[in-house]
PDB file of C-alpha atoms and ligand atoms in Angstrom:
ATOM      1  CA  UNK A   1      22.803  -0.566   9.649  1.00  0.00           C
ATOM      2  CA  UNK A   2      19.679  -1.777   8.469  1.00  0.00           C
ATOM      3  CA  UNK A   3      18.696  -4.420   6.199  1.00  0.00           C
ATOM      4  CA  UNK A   4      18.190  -2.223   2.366  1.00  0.00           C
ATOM      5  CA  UNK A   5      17.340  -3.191  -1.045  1.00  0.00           C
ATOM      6  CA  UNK A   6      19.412  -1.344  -3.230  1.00  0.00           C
ATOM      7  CA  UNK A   7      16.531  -0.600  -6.016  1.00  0.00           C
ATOM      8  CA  UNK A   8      14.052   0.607  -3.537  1.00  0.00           C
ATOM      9  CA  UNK A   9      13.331   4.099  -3.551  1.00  0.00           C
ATOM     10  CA  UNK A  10      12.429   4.520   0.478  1.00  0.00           C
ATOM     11  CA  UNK A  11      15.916   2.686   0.864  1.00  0.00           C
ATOM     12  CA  UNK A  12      17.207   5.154  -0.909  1.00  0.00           C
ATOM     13  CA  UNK A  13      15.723   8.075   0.697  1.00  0.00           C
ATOM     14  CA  UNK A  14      16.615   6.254   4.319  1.00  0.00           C
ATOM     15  CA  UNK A  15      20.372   5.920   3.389  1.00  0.00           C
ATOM     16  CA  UNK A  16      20.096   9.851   2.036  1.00  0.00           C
ATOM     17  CA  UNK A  17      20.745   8.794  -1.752  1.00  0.00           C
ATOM     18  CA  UNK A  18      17.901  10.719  -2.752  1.00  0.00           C
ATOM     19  CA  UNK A  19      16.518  13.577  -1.426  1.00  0.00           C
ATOM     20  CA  UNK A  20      12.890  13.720   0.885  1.00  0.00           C
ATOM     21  CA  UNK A  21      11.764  16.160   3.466  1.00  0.00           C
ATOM     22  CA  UNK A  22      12.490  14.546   6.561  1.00  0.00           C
ATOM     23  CA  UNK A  23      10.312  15.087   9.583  1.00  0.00           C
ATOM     24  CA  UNK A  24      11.730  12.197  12.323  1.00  0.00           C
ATOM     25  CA  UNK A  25      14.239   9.893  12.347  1.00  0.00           C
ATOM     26  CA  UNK A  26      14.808   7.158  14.576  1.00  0.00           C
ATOM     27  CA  UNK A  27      16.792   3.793  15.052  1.00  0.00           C
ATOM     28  CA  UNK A  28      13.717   1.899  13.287  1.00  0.00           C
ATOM     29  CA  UNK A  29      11.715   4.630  11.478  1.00  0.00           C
ATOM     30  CA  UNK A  30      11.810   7.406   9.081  1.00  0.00           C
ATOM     31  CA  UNK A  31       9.048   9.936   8.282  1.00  0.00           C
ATOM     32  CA  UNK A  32       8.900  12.153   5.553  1.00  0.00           C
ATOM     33  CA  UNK A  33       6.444  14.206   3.639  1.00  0.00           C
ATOM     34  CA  UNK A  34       4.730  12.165   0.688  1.00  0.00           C
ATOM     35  CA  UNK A  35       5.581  14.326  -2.146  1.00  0.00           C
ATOM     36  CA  UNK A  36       2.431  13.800  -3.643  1.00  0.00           C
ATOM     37  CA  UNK A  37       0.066  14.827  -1.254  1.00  0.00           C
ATOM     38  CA  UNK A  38      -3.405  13.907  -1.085  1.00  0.00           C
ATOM     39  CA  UNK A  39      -3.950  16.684   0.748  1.00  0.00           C
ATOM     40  CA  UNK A  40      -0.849  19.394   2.184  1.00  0.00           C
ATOM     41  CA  UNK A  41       1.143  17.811   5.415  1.00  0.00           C
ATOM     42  CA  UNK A  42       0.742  14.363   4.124  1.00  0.00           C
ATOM     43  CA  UNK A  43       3.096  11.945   5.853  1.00  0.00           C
ATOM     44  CA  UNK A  44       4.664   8.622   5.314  1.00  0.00           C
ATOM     45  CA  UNK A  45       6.155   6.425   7.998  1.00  0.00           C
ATOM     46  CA  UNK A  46       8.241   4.234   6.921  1.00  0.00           C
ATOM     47  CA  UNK A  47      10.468   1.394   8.910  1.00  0.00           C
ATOM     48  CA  UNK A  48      13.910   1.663   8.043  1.00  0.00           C
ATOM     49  CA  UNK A  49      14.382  -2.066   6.967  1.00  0.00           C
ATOM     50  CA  UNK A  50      13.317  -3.095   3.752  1.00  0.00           C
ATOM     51  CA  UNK A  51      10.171  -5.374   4.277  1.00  0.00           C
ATOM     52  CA  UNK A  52       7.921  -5.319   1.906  1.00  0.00           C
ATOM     53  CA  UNK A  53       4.662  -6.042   3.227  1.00  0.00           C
ATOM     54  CA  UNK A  54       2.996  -5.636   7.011  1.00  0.00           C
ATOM     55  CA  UNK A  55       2.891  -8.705   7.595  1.00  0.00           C
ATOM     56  CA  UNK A  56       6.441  -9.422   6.996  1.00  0.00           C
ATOM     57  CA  UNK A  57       7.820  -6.634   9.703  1.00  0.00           C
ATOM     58  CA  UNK A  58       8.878  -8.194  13.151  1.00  0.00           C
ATOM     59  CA  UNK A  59       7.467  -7.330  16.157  1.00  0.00           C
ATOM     60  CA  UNK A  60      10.046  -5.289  17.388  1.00  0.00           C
ATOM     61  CA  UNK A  61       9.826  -3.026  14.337  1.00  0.00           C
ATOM     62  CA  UNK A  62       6.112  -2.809  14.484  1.00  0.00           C
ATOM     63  CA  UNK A  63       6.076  -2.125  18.112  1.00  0.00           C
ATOM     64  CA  UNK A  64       8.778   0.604  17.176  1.00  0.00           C
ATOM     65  CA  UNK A  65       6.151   2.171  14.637  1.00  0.00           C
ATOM     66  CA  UNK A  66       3.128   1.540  16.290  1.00  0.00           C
ATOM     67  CA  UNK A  67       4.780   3.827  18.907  1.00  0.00           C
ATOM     68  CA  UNK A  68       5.394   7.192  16.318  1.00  0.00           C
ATOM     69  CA  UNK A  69       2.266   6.870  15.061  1.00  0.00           C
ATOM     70  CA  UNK A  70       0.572   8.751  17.887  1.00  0.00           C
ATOM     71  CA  UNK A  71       3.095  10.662  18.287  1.00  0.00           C
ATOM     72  CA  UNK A  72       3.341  11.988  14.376  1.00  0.00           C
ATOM     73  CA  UNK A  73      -0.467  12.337  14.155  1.00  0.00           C
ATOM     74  CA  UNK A  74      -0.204  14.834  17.358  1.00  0.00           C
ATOM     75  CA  UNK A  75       2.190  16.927  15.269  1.00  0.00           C
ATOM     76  CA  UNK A  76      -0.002  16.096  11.803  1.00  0.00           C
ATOM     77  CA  UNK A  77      -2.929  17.941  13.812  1.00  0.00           C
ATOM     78  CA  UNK A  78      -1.012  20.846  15.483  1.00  0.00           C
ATOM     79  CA  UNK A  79       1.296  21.950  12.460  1.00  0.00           C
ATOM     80  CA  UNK A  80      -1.808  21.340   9.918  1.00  0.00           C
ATOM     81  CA  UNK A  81      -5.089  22.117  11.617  1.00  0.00           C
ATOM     82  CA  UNK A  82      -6.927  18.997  10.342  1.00  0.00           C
ATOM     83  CA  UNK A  83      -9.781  18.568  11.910  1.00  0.00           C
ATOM     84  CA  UNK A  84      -8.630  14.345  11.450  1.00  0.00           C
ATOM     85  CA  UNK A  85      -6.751  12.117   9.403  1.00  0.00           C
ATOM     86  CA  UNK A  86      -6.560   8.402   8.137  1.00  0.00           C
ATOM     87  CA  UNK A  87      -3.692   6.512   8.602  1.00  0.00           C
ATOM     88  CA  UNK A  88      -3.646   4.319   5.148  1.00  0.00           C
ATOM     89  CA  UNK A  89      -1.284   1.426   4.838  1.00  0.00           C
ATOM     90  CA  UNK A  90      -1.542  -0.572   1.400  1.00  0.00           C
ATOM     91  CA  UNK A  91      -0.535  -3.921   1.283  1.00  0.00           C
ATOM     92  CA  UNK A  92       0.226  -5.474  -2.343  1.00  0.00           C
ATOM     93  CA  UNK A  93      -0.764  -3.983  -5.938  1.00  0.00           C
ATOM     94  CA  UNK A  94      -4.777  -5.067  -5.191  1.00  0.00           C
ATOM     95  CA  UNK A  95      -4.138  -2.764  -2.515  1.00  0.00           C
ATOM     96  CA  UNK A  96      -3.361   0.127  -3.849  1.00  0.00           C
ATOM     97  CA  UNK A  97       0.418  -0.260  -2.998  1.00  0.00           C
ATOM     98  CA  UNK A  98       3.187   1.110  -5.459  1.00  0.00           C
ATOM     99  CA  UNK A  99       6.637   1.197  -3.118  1.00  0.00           C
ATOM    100  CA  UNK A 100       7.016  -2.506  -1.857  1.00  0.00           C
ATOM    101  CA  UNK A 101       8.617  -1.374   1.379  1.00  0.00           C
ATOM    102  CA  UNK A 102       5.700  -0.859   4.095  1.00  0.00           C
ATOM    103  CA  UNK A 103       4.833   2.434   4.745  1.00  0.00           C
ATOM    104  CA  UNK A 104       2.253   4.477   6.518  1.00  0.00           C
ATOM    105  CA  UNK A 105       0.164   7.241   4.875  1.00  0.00           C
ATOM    106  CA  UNK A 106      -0.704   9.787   7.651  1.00  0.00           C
ATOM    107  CA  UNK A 107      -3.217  11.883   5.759  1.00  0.00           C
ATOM    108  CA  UNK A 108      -4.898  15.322   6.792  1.00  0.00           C
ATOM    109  CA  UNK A 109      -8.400  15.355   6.428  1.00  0.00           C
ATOM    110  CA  UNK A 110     -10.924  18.760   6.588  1.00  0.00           C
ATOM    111  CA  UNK A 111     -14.433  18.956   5.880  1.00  0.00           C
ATOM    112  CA  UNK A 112     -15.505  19.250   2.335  1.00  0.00           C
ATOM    113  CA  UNK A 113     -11.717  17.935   0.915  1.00  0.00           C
ATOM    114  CA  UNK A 114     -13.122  15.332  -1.738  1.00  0.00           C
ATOM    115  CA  UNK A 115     -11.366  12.750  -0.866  1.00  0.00           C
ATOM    116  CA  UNK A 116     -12.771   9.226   0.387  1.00  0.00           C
ATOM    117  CA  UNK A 117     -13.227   5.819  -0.674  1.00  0.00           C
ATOM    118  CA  UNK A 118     -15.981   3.653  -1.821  1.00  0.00           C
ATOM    119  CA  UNK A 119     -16.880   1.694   1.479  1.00  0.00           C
ATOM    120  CA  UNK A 120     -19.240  -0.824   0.007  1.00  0.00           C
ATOM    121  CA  UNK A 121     -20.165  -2.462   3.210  1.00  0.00           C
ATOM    122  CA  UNK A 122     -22.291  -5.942   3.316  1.00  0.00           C
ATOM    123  CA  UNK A 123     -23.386  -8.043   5.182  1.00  0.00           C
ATOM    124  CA  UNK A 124     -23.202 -12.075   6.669  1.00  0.00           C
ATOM    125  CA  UNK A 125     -25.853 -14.964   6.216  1.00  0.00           C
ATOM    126  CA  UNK A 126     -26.590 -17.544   8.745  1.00  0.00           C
ATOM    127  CA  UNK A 127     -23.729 -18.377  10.195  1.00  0.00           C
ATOM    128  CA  UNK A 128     -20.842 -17.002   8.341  1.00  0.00           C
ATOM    129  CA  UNK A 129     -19.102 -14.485  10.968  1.00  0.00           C
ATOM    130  CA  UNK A 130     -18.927 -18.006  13.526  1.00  0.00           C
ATOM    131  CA  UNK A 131     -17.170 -20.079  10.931  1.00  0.00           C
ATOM    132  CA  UNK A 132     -14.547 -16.650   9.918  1.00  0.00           C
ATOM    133  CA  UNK A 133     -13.990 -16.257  13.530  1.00  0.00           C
ATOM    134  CA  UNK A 134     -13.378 -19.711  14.416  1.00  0.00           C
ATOM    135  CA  UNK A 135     -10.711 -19.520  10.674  1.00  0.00           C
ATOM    136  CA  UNK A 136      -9.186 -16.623  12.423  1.00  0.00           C
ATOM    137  CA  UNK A 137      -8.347 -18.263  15.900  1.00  0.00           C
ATOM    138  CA  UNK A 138      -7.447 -21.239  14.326  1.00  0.00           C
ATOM    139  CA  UNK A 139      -4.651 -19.034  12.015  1.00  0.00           C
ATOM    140  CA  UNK A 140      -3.545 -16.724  15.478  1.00  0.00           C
ATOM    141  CA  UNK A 141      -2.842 -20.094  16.949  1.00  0.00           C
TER     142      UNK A 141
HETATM  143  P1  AMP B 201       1.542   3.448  -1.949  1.00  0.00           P
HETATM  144  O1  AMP B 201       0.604   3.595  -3.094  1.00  0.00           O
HETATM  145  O2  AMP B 201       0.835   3.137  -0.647  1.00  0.00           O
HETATM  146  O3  AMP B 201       2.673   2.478  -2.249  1.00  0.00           O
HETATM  147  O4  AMP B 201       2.157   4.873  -1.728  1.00  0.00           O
HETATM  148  C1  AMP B 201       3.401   5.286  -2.187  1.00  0.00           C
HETATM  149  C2  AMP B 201       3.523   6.752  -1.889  1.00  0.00           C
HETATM  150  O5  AMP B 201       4.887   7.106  -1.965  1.00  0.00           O
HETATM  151  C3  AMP B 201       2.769   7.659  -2.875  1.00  0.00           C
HETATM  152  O6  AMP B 201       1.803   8.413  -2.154  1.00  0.00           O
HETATM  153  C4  AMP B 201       3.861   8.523  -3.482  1.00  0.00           C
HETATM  154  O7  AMP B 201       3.453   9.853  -3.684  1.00  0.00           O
HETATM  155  C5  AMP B 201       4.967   8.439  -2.440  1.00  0.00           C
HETATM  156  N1  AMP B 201       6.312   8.622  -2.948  1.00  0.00           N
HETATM  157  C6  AMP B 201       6.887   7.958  -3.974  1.00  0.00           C
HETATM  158  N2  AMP B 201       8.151   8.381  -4.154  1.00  0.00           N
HETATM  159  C7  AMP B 201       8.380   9.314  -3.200  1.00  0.00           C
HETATM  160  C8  AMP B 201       9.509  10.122  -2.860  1.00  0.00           C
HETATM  161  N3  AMP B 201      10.662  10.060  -3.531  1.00  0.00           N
HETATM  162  N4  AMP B 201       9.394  10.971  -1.813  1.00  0.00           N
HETATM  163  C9  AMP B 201       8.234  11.060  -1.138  1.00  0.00           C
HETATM  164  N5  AMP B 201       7.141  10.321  -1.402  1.00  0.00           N
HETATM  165  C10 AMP B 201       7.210   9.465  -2.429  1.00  0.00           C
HETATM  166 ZN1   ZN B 202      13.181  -0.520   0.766  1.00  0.00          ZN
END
């Protein structure tokens, strides 16, 4: 059995206390249909222990998911013709996330749908991008 929080709502749905339209189910992940779509087919993948943030989910676990991913965008495509999708994955209130158990929007995308996000992109001065990278090796360490 896997480790659940009792007031979580994907908990719930993963021990079938709640209803959800179930598309896979496996020893370490669930996917079911978000049922407020952004657009129709719109999945969430979901690891079946409560952790509430990506960077809080083992490897094994995130190996596990990283592995349906693929596989659950293939079927995303097939069953609803997108012509692409995003895979989302929001990561503390700033982020956008509501459920604090990590989850993984698979969402269809077609020409013309409206949806997006502002990508205000910037730019680095001098040497800026050195000093982040050398930050980020230093934290990978
Ligand atoms: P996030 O904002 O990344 O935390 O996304 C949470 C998502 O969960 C939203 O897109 C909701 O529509 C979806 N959601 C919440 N409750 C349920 C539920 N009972 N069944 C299916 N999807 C849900
Ligand atoms: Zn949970």
């Amino acid at each position: 059995m896997s480790a659940q929080q009792t007031d979580c709502i994907f908990c719930k749905i993963i021990q079938h206390q709640i209803p959800a339209t179930i598309i896979f189910d496996d020893s370490h992940a669930i996917a079911f249909l978000d049922v407020n779509p952004l657009a129709s087919g719109h999945i969430l993948v979901v690891p079946k222990d409560h952790v509430e943030q990506l960077i809080d989910l083992p490897d094994i676990i995130a190996a596990s998911i990283g592995s349906v991913l693929p596989k659950l965008g293939r079927a995303l495509v097939q069953v609803t013709g997108a012509s692409g999708f995003n895979v989302l994955q929001n990561n503390g209130e700033v982020a956008g996330q509501v459920v604090p158990h990590v989850h993984f929007h698979l969402i269809p995308r077609s020409t013309d749908d409206s949806l997006g996000y502002r990508w205000n992109a910037g730019t680095y001065n001098d040497d800026q991008m050195d000093q982040l990278c050398v930050a980020y090796q230093q934290a990978l360490l």
